[in-house]
PDB file of C-alpha atoms in Angstrom:
ATOM      1  CA  UNK K   1      -0.032   0.069  -0.007  1.00 73.00           C
ATOM      2  CA  UNK K   2       1.276   3.410  -0.921  1.00 81.00           C
ATOM      3  CA  UNK K   3       1.892   6.550   1.107  1.00 88.00           C
ATOM      4  CA  UNK K   4       2.620  10.009  -0.189  1.00 86.00           C
ATOM      5  CA  UNK K   5       2.788  13.619   1.186  1.00 94.00           C
ATOM      6  CA  UNK K   6       0.859  16.317  -0.300  1.00 92.00           C
ATOM      7  CA  UNK K   7       3.066  18.622  -2.346  1.00 96.00           C
ATOM      8  CA  UNK K   8       4.127  21.983  -1.344  1.00 98.00           C
ATOM      9  CA  UNK K   9       1.838  24.869  -2.159  1.00 98.00           C
ATOM     10  CA  UNK K  10       2.661  27.363  -4.982  1.00 97.00           C
ATOM     11  CA  UNK K  11       4.548  30.160  -3.200  1.00 98.00           C
ATOM     12  CA  UNK K  12       4.849  33.741  -4.412  1.00 97.00           C
ATOM     13  CA  UNK K  13       7.338  33.948  -7.225  1.00 94.00           C
ATOM     14  CA  UNK K  14       8.360  37.480  -6.361  1.00 93.00           C
ATOM     15  CA  UNK K  15       6.227  39.459  -3.898  1.00 96.00           C
ATOM     16  CA  UNK K  16       2.839  39.336  -2.204  1.00 98.00           C
ATOM     17  CA  UNK K  17       0.076  41.252  -4.059  1.00 98.00           C
ATOM     18  CA  UNK K  18      -0.066  44.083  -1.391  1.00 99.00           C
ATOM     19  CA  UNK K  19       3.626  44.677  -1.856  1.00 98.00           C
ATOM     20  CA  UNK K  20       3.161  44.977  -5.741  1.00 98.00           C
ATOM     21  CA  UNK K  21       0.303  47.288  -5.034  1.00 98.00           C
ATOM     22  CA  UNK K  22       2.287  49.571  -2.978  1.00 97.00           C
ATOM     23  CA  UNK K  23       5.243  49.407  -5.374  1.00 97.00           C
ATOM     24  CA  UNK K  24       2.748  50.602  -8.086  1.00 96.00           C
ATOM     25  CA  UNK K  25       1.743  53.623  -5.843  1.00 95.00           C
ATOM     26  CA  UNK K  26       5.197  54.696  -4.821  1.00 93.00           C
ATOM     27  CA  UNK K  27       6.647  54.518  -8.279  1.00 92.00           C
ATOM     28  CA  UNK K  28       3.981  56.701  -9.499  1.00 90.00           C
ATOM     29  CA  UNK K  29       4.396  59.098  -6.780  1.00 86.00           C
ATOM     30  CA  UNK K  30       8.233  59.090  -7.461  1.00 81.00           C
ATOM     31  CA  UNK K  31       7.457  60.245 -11.052  1.00 77.00           C
ATOM     32  CA  UNK K  32       5.502  63.194  -9.672  1.00 73.00           C
ATOM     33  CA  UNK K  33       7.593  64.144  -6.612  1.00 68.00           C
ATOM     34  CA  UNK K  34       8.755  67.832  -6.631  1.00 61.00           C
ATOM     35  CA  UNK K  35      12.265  68.155  -5.355  1.00 55.00           C
ATOM     36  CA  UNK K  36      11.188  71.421  -3.727  1.00 50.00           C
ATOM     37  CA  UNK K  37       8.104  69.803  -1.770  1.00 56.00           C
ATOM     38  CA  UNK K  38       7.896  67.352   0.876  1.00 61.00           C
ATOM     39  CA  UNK K  39       4.213  66.474   0.022  1.00 64.00           C
ATOM     40  CA  UNK K  40       3.738  62.777  -0.407  1.00 73.00           C
ATOM     41  CA  UNK K  41       7.565  62.105   0.233  1.00 84.00           C
ATOM     42  CA  UNK K  42       6.854  60.378   3.608  1.00 89.00           C
ATOM     43  CA  UNK K  43       4.074  58.238   1.963  1.00 91.00           C
ATOM     44  CA  UNK K  44       6.560  57.233  -0.564  1.00 91.00           C
ATOM     45  CA  UNK K  45       9.044  55.785   1.903  1.00 91.00           C
ATOM     46  CA  UNK K  46       6.320  54.314   3.910  1.00 94.00           C
ATOM     47  CA  UNK K  47       5.068  52.470   0.964  1.00 95.00           C
ATOM     48  CA  UNK K  48       8.327  51.199   0.372  1.00 94.00           C
ATOM     49  CA  UNK K  49       9.400  50.056   3.881  1.00 95.00           C
ATOM     50  CA  UNK K  50       6.246  48.823   5.550  1.00 96.00           C
ATOM     51  CA  UNK K  51       5.287  46.393   2.630  1.00 97.00           C
ATOM     52  CA  UNK K  52       8.848  45.114   3.052  1.00 97.00           C
ATOM     53  CA  UNK K  53       8.324  44.380   6.418  1.00 97.00           C
ATOM     54  CA  UNK K  54       5.057  42.722   5.570  1.00 98.00           C
ATOM     55  CA  UNK K  55       6.975  40.684   2.914  1.00 98.00           C
ATOM     56  CA  UNK K  56       9.590  39.713   5.545  1.00 98.00           C
ATOM     57  CA  UNK K  57       6.980  37.884   7.675  1.00 98.00           C
ATOM     58  CA  UNK K  58       5.420  36.108   4.632  1.00 98.00           C
ATOM     59  CA  UNK K  59       8.903  34.840   3.590  1.00 98.00           C
ATOM     60  CA  UNK K  60       9.207  33.459   7.202  1.00 99.00           C
ATOM     61  CA  UNK K  61       5.740  31.796   6.751  1.00 99.00           C
ATOM     62  CA  UNK K  62       6.818  30.104   3.605  1.00 99.00           C
ATOM     63  CA  UNK K  63      10.144  29.019   5.162  1.00 99.00           C
ATOM     64  CA  UNK K  64       8.203  27.403   8.044  1.00 99.00           C
ATOM     65  CA  UNK K  65       5.923  25.511   5.709  1.00 99.00           C
ATOM     66  CA  UNK K  66       8.993  24.308   3.627  1.00 99.00           C
ATOM     67  CA  UNK K  67      10.636  23.155   7.018  1.00 99.00           C
ATOM     68  CA  UNK K  68       7.440  21.417   8.239  1.00 98.00           C
ATOM     69  CA  UNK K  69       7.190  19.607   4.928  1.00 98.00           C
ATOM     70  CA  UNK K  70      10.931  18.360   5.248  1.00 98.00           C
ATOM     71  CA  UNK K  71      10.275  17.246   8.851  1.00 98.00           C
ATOM     72  CA  UNK K  72       7.317  15.123   7.590  1.00 97.00           C
ATOM     73  CA  UNK K  73       9.470  13.657   4.900  1.00 97.00           C
ATOM     74  CA  UNK K  74      12.134  12.490   7.543  1.00 95.00           C
ATOM     75  CA  UNK K  75       9.334  10.857   9.562  1.00 95.00           C
ATOM     76  CA  UNK K  76       8.141   9.260   6.391  1.00 95.00           C
ATOM     77  CA  UNK K  77      11.521   7.792   5.654  1.00 93.00           C
ATOM     78  CA  UNK K  78      11.638   6.247   9.219  1.00 92.00           C
ATOM     79  CA  UNK K  79       8.141   4.625   8.590  1.00 92.00           C
ATOM     80  CA  UNK K  80       9.208   3.220   5.247  1.00 91.00           C
ATOM     81  CA  UNK K  81      12.122   1.511   6.808  1.00 90.00           C
ATOM     82  CA  UNK K  82       9.670  -0.567   8.987  1.00 87.00           C
ATOM     83  CA  UNK K  83       6.646  -0.619   6.435  1.00 86.00           C
ATOM     84  CA  UNK K  84       7.056  -4.243   5.183  1.00 85.00           C
ATOM     85  CA  UNK K  85       7.468  -5.545   8.801  1.00 84.00           C
ATOM     86  CA  UNK K  86       4.472  -3.472   9.886  1.00 82.00           C
ATOM     87  CA  UNK K  87       2.215  -4.769   7.079  1.00 80.00           C
ATOM     88  CA  UNK K  88       3.246  -8.349   7.862  1.00 80.00           C
ATOM     89  CA  UNK K  89       2.224  -7.788  11.310  1.00 81.00           C
ATOM     90  CA  UNK K  90      -1.281  -6.635  10.165  1.00 76.00           C
ATOM     91  CA  UNK K  91      -0.727  -3.424  12.224  1.00 78.00           C
ATOM     92  CA  UNK K  92      -3.131  -0.714  11.329  1.00 85.00           C
ATOM     93  CA  UNK K  93      -1.579   2.164  13.155  1.00 91.00           C
ATOM     94  CA  UNK K  94       2.064   3.077  14.048  1.00 91.00           C
ATOM     95  CA  UNK K  95       3.305   5.918  16.172  1.00 92.00           C
ATOM     96  CA  UNK K  96       6.772   7.449  15.645  1.00 90.00           C
ATOM     97  CA  UNK K  97       8.612   9.613  18.020  1.00 90.00           C
ATOM     98  CA  UNK K  98      12.104  11.068  17.127  1.00 89.00           C
ATOM     99  CA  UNK K  99      14.279  13.869  18.462  1.00 87.00           C
ATOM    100  CA  UNK K 100      12.993  15.978  15.473  1.00 91.00           C
ATOM    101  CA  UNK K 101       9.286  15.300  16.146  1.00 94.00           C
ATOM    102  CA  UNK K 102       9.289  18.385  18.510  1.00 94.00           C
ATOM    103  CA  UNK K 103      10.620  20.461  15.702  1.00 96.00           C
ATOM    104  CA  UNK K 104       7.377  20.146  13.605  1.00 97.00           C
ATOM    105  CA  UNK K 105       5.520  21.897  16.349  1.00 96.00           C
ATOM    106  CA  UNK K 106       8.354  24.379  16.953  1.00 96.00           C
ATOM    107  CA  UNK K 107       8.089  25.267  13.252  1.00 98.00           C
ATOM    108  CA  UNK K 108       4.358  25.343  13.444  1.00 97.00           C
ATOM    109  CA  UNK K 109       4.251  27.936  16.342  1.00 97.00           C
ATOM    110  CA  UNK K 110       6.878  30.015  14.399  1.00 98.00           C
ATOM    111  CA  UNK K 111       4.567  29.831  11.341  1.00 98.00           C
ATOM    112  CA  UNK K 112       1.597  31.010  13.563  1.00 98.00           C
ATOM    113  CA  UNK K 113       3.604  33.811  14.899  1.00 98.00           C
ATOM    114  CA  UNK K 114       4.868  35.030  11.571  1.00 98.00           C
ATOM    115  CA  UNK K 115       1.382  34.876  10.153  1.00 98.00           C
ATOM    116  CA  UNK K 116       0.095  36.937  12.993  1.00 98.00           C
ATOM    117  CA  UNK K 117       2.763  39.494  12.507  1.00 98.00           C
ATOM    118  CA  UNK K 118       1.975  39.815   8.791  1.00 98.00           C
ATOM    119  CA  UNK K 119      -1.807  40.261   9.508  1.00 98.00           C
ATOM    120  CA  UNK K 120      -0.890  43.136  11.791  1.00 97.00           C
ATOM    121  CA  UNK K 121       1.395  44.816   9.263  1.00 97.00           C
ATOM    122  CA  UNK K 122      -1.365  44.424   6.617  1.00 98.00           C
ATOM    123  CA  UNK K 123      -3.992  45.963   9.011  1.00 97.00           C
ATOM    124  CA  UNK K 124      -1.401  48.835   9.702  1.00 95.00           C
ATOM    125  CA  UNK K 125      -0.793  49.844   6.116  1.00 96.00           C
ATOM    126  CA  UNK K 126      -4.552  49.329   4.977  1.00 97.00           C
ATOM    127  CA  UNK K 127      -5.543  51.809   7.819  1.00 95.00           C
ATOM    128  CA  UNK K 128      -4.352  54.550   5.553  1.00 96.00           C
ATOM    129  CA  UNK K 129      -7.781  54.273   3.935  1.00 97.00           C
ATOM    130  CA  UNK K 130      -9.110  56.435   6.910  1.00 96.00           C
ATOM    131  CA  UNK K 131      -8.383  59.909   7.818  1.00 93.00           C
ATOM    132  CA  UNK K 132      -7.677  59.239  11.612  1.00 93.00           C
ATOM    133  CA  UNK K 133      -5.191  56.882  13.099  1.00 91.00           C
ATOM    134  CA  UNK K 134      -6.564  53.354  13.311  1.00 93.00           C
ATOM    135  CA  UNK K 135      -5.462  50.490  15.683  1.00 93.00           C
ATOM    136  CA  UNK K 136      -2.279  48.783  14.651  1.00 91.00           C
ATOM    137  CA  UNK K 137      -3.487  45.217  15.242  1.00 94.00           C
ATOM    138  CA  UNK K 138      -6.022  43.460  12.864  1.00 97.00           C
ATOM    139  CA  UNK K 139      -7.989  42.309  15.730  1.00 96.00           C
ATOM    140  CA  UNK K 140      -8.506  45.777  17.337  1.00 96.00           C
ATOM    141  CA  UNK K 141      -9.065  47.210  13.931  1.00 96.00           C
ATOM    142  CA  UNK K 142     -11.828  44.811  13.245  1.00 97.00           C
ATOM    143  CA  UNK K 143     -13.696  45.765  16.460  1.00 96.00           C
ATOM    144  CA  UNK K 144     -13.957  49.503  15.254  1.00 96.00           C
ATOM    145  CA  UNK K 145     -17.705  49.408  14.374  1.00 95.00           C
ATOM    146  CA  UNK K 146     -17.654  52.767  12.747  1.00 96.00           C
ATOM    147  CA  UNK K 147     -15.191  51.626  10.049  1.00 97.00           C
ATOM    148  CA  UNK K 148     -16.067  49.769   7.026  1.00 98.00           C
ATOM    149  CA  UNK K 149     -14.228  49.282   3.482  1.00 98.00           C
ATOM    150  CA  UNK K 150     -11.160  47.113   4.118  1.00 98.00           C
ATOM    151  CA  UNK K 151     -12.105  46.444   7.594  1.00 98.00           C
ATOM    152  CA  UNK K 152     -15.024  44.367   6.365  1.00 98.00           C
ATOM    153  CA  UNK K 153     -12.593  42.356   4.451  1.00 99.00           C
ATOM    154  CA  UNK K 154     -10.691  41.728   7.530  1.00 99.00           C
ATOM    155  CA  UNK K 155     -13.900  40.997   9.743  1.00 99.00           C
ATOM    156  CA  UNK K 156     -14.943  38.288   7.206  1.00 99.00           C
ATOM    157  CA  UNK K 157     -11.327  36.675   7.265  1.00 99.00           C
ATOM    158  CA  UNK K 158     -11.422  36.698  10.908  1.00 99.00           C
ATOM    159  CA  UNK K 159     -14.666  34.896  11.030  1.00 98.00           C
ATOM    160  CA  UNK K 160     -13.623  32.414   8.199  1.00 99.00           C
ATOM    161  CA  UNK K 161     -10.166  31.439   9.437  1.00 99.00           C
ATOM    162  CA  UNK K 162      -8.046  33.946  11.431  1.00 99.00           C
ATOM    163  CA  UNK K 163      -9.870  33.591  14.812  1.00 98.00           C
ATOM    164  CA  UNK K 164      -9.405  29.687  14.565  1.00 98.00           C
ATOM    165  CA  UNK K 165      -5.585  30.320  13.823  1.00 98.00           C
ATOM    166  CA  UNK K 166      -5.146  32.831  16.640  1.00 97.00           C
ATOM    167  CA  UNK K 167      -6.870  30.333  19.052  1.00 97.00           C
ATOM    168  CA  UNK K 168      -4.337  27.774  18.252  1.00 97.00           C
ATOM    169  CA  UNK K 169      -1.430  30.490  18.611  1.00 96.00           C
ATOM    170  CA  UNK K 170      -2.590  31.732  21.827  1.00 96.00           C
ATOM    171  CA  UNK K 171      -2.969  28.184  23.383  1.00 95.00           C
ATOM    172  CA  UNK K 172       0.428  27.149  22.394  1.00 93.00           C
ATOM    173  CA  UNK K 173       2.292  30.497  23.084  1.00 90.00           C
ATOM    174  CA  UNK K 174       0.550  31.376  26.385  1.00 91.00           C
ATOM    175  CA  UNK K 175      -0.672  28.045  27.944  1.00 93.00           C
ATOM    176  CA  UNK K 176       0.501  24.724  26.789  1.00 92.00           C
ATOM    177  CA  UNK K 177       2.151  22.746  23.904  1.00 90.00           C
ATOM    178  CA  UNK K 178       0.491  20.132  22.107  1.00 88.00           C
ATOM    179  CA  UNK K 179       1.744  17.509  24.221  1.00 86.00           C
ATOM    180  CA  UNK K 180       4.861  16.734  26.429  1.00 84.00           C
ATOM    181  CA  UNK K 181       5.781  13.843  24.076  1.00 87.00           C
ATOM    182  CA  UNK K 182       4.370  14.473  20.557  1.00 90.00           C
ATOM    183  CA  UNK K 183       4.061  11.521  18.282  1.00 93.00           C
ATOM    184  CA  UNK K 184       3.484  11.020  14.392  1.00 95.00           C
ATOM    185  CA  UNK K 185       0.783   8.719  13.592  1.00 96.00           C
ATOM    186  CA  UNK K 186       0.902   6.498  10.439  1.00 95.00           C
ATOM    187  CA  UNK K 187      -2.429   4.752   9.910  1.00 93.00           C
ATOM    188  CA  UNK K 188      -3.981   2.470   7.369  1.00 91.00           C
ATOM    189  CA  UNK K 189      -6.955   3.089   5.283  1.00 88.00           C
ATOM    190  CA  UNK K 190      -8.694   0.639   2.848  1.00 86.00           C
ATOM    191  CA  UNK K 191      -6.378   1.894   0.003  1.00 87.00           C
ATOM    192  CA  UNK K 192      -3.433   3.447   1.465  1.00 89.00           C
ATOM    193  CA  UNK K 193      -1.256   4.610   4.642  1.00 92.00           C
ATOM    194  CA  UNK K 194      -1.733   8.178   5.750  1.00 94.00           C
ATOM    195  CA  UNK K 195       0.471  10.339   8.026  1.00 96.00           C
ATOM    196  CA  UNK K 196      -1.046  12.504  10.866  1.00 97.00           C
ATOM    197  CA  UNK K 197       0.457  15.121  12.900  1.00 97.00           C
ATOM    198  CA  UNK K 198      -2.447  16.172  15.402  1.00 96.00           C
ATOM    199  CA  UNK K 199      -3.828  19.493  16.354  1.00 96.00           C
ATOM    200  CA  UNK K 200      -6.484  20.235  18.870  1.00 96.00           C
ATOM    201  CA  UNK K 201      -9.989  20.854  17.640  1.00 97.00           C
ATOM    202  CA  UNK K 202     -10.553  22.594  20.940  1.00 97.00           C
ATOM    203  CA  UNK K 203      -7.640  24.876  21.653  1.00 96.00           C
ATOM    204  CA  UNK K 204      -9.452  27.212  23.822  1.00 96.00           C
ATOM    205  CA  UNK K 205      -9.667  24.625  26.506  1.00 95.00           C
ATOM    206  CA  UNK K 206      -5.948  25.262  26.975  1.00 94.00           C
ATOM    207  CA  UNK K 207      -5.117  22.077  29.014  1.00 93.00           C
ATOM    208  CA  UNK K 208      -3.554  19.115  27.441  1.00 92.00           C
ATOM    209  CA  UNK K 209      -5.593  16.649  29.115  1.00 93.00           C
ATOM    210  CA  UNK K 210      -8.666  18.274  27.594  1.00 95.00           C
ATOM    211  CA  UNK K 211      -7.563  18.306  23.994  1.00 95.00           C
ATOM    212  CA  UNK K 212      -9.682  16.543  21.489  1.00 96.00           C
ATOM    213  CA  UNK K 213      -8.404  15.454  18.054  1.00 96.00           C
ATOM    214  CA  UNK K 214      -9.548  14.596  14.627  1.00 97.00           C
ATOM    215  CA  UNK K 215      -7.765  12.938  11.749  1.00 96.00           C
ATOM    216  CA  UNK K 216      -9.341  15.433   9.474  1.00 96.00           C
ATOM    217  CA  UNK K 217      -7.182  18.173  11.152  1.00 97.00           C
ATOM    218  CA  UNK K 218      -3.536  17.507  10.239  1.00 98.00           C
ATOM    219  CA  UNK K 219      -0.912  20.103  10.915  1.00 98.00           C
ATOM    220  CA  UNK K 220       0.808  20.084   7.479  1.00 98.00           C
ATOM    221  CA  UNK K 221      -2.602  20.221   5.627  1.00 98.00           C
ATOM    222  CA  UNK K 222      -3.620  22.902   8.049  1.00 98.00           C
ATOM    223  CA  UNK K 223      -0.509  24.775   7.398  1.00 99.00           C
ATOM    224  CA  UNK K 224      -1.224  24.689   3.613  1.00 99.00           C
ATOM    225  CA  UNK K 225      -4.731  25.856   4.306  1.00 99.00           C
ATOM    226  CA  UNK K 226      -3.696  28.826   6.250  1.00 99.00           C
ATOM    227  CA  UNK K 227      -1.425  29.904   3.619  1.00 99.00           C
ATOM    228  CA  UNK K 228      -4.040  29.437   0.915  1.00 99.00           C
ATOM    229  CA  UNK K 229      -6.428  31.657   2.925  1.00 99.00           C
ATOM    230  CA  UNK K 230      -3.758  34.276   3.546  1.00 99.00           C
ATOM    231  CA  UNK K 231      -2.878  34.524  -0.150  1.00 99.00           C
ATOM    232  CA  UNK K 232      -6.759  34.962  -0.876  1.00 99.00           C
ATOM    233  CA  UNK K 233      -6.781  37.804   1.576  1.00 99.00           C
ATOM    234  CA  UNK K 234      -3.611  39.397   0.276  1.00 99.00           C
ATOM    235  CA  UNK K 235      -4.992  39.460  -3.218  1.00 99.00           C
ATOM    236  CA  UNK K 236      -8.487  40.864  -2.070  1.00 99.00           C
ATOM    237  CA  UNK K 237      -6.972  43.748   0.131  1.00 99.00           C
ATOM    238  CA  UNK K 238      -4.356  44.659  -2.765  1.00 99.00           C
ATOM    239  CA  UNK K 239      -7.160  44.906  -5.298  1.00 99.00           C
ATOM    240  CA  UNK K 240      -9.382  46.938  -2.977  1.00 99.00           C
ATOM    241  CA  UNK K 241      -6.590  49.337  -2.081  1.00 98.00           C
ATOM    242  CA  UNK K 242      -5.539  49.706  -5.717  1.00 98.00           C
ATOM    243  CA  UNK K 243      -9.198  50.387  -6.671  1.00 98.00           C
ATOM    244  CA  UNK K 244      -9.186  53.306  -3.875  1.00 98.00           C
ATOM    245  CA  UNK K 245      -5.762  54.529  -5.098  1.00 97.00           C
ATOM    246  CA  UNK K 246      -6.971  54.719  -8.727  1.00 97.00           C
ATOM    247  CA  UNK K 247      -9.920  56.764  -7.629  1.00 97.00           C
ATOM    248  CA  UNK K 248      -7.531  59.070  -5.570  1.00 95.00           C
ATOM    249  CA  UNK K 249      -9.204  57.862  -2.315  1.00 97.00           C
ATOM    250  CA  UNK K 250      -6.094  56.261  -0.927  1.00 97.00           C
ATOM    251  CA  UNK K 251      -4.097  57.245   1.138  1.00 96.00           C
ATOM    252  CA  UNK K 252      -6.025  59.627   3.111  1.00 95.00           C
ATOM    253  CA  UNK K 253      -3.040  60.225   5.500  1.00 92.00           C
ATOM    254  CA  UNK K 254       0.504  60.941   4.228  1.00 89.00           C
ATOM    255  CA  UNK K 255       2.149  62.440   7.284  1.00 87.00           C
ATOM    256  CA  UNK K 256       3.371  61.202  10.685  1.00 86.00           C
ATOM    257  CA  UNK K 257       3.287  57.554   9.512  1.00 88.00           C
ATOM    258  CA  UNK K 258       6.406  56.224  10.958  1.00 82.00           C
ATOM    259  CA  UNK K 259       6.203  57.130  14.644  1.00 72.00           C
ATOM    260  CA  UNK K 260       2.799  55.606  15.163  1.00 68.00           C
ATOM    261  CA  UNK K 261       2.998  53.148  18.209  1.00 60.00           C
ATOM    262  CA  UNK K 262       6.297  54.577  19.367  1.00 56.00           C
ATOM    263  CA  UNK K 263       6.895  54.231  23.106  1.00 58.00           C
ATOM    264  CA  UNK K 264       8.714  57.302  24.910  1.00 52.00           C
ATOM    265  CA  UNK K 265       9.890  55.275  27.825  1.00 58.00           C
TER     266      UNK K 265
END
């Protein structure tokens, strides 16, 4: 019976869509900048730097997904060494624990943190749709009932997938890991062997003994799903902001953009 890993997703060939959108804006601004005027000059540098911060975190996300996939491959190699013996024994499930099993979860936690950081940068640069300063985090921005536009896009994404992702992150970062001795499970179906790295379906319980699991929720596949959802959000926000820009409705703030959130002590 065969066993295969799902192939890596298609990563960005160059930059995320939001970065490309801001590149378009700043290059057009550069062509119009008057050497004797500072108008729009701050936004030009902002449109260069903050999308780069955003891309930095997305590059991290892609790196973590590649690492998780490679660690799955290592566990698969270990299983294949025993596969014939396991099948002769009519075993239907085999758990594998190695020194690098922990690394899968370490990489996953790093992925969640990088994705959370990228979402906050995305909300920050999108906040220039509004005349007044908006919250820097996506979570706080989405709570502003008086704001619509790009905030509606964020609210839908939060409901569809971000809140679930944040629940996992908060559990692992602030409360407890998945297990004190995580194990990769190989199990047999009617037609093939499958690999399963478990995640809790109820992370808000925040205690290891209370976690529940489903084989429909596998860490690698979930990582792919997060990345796919993020790419859709990136494209939707980029298209929306470019539409506003073409109508000369973005950005509505072009000054005092870099010092926002700075602490004085």
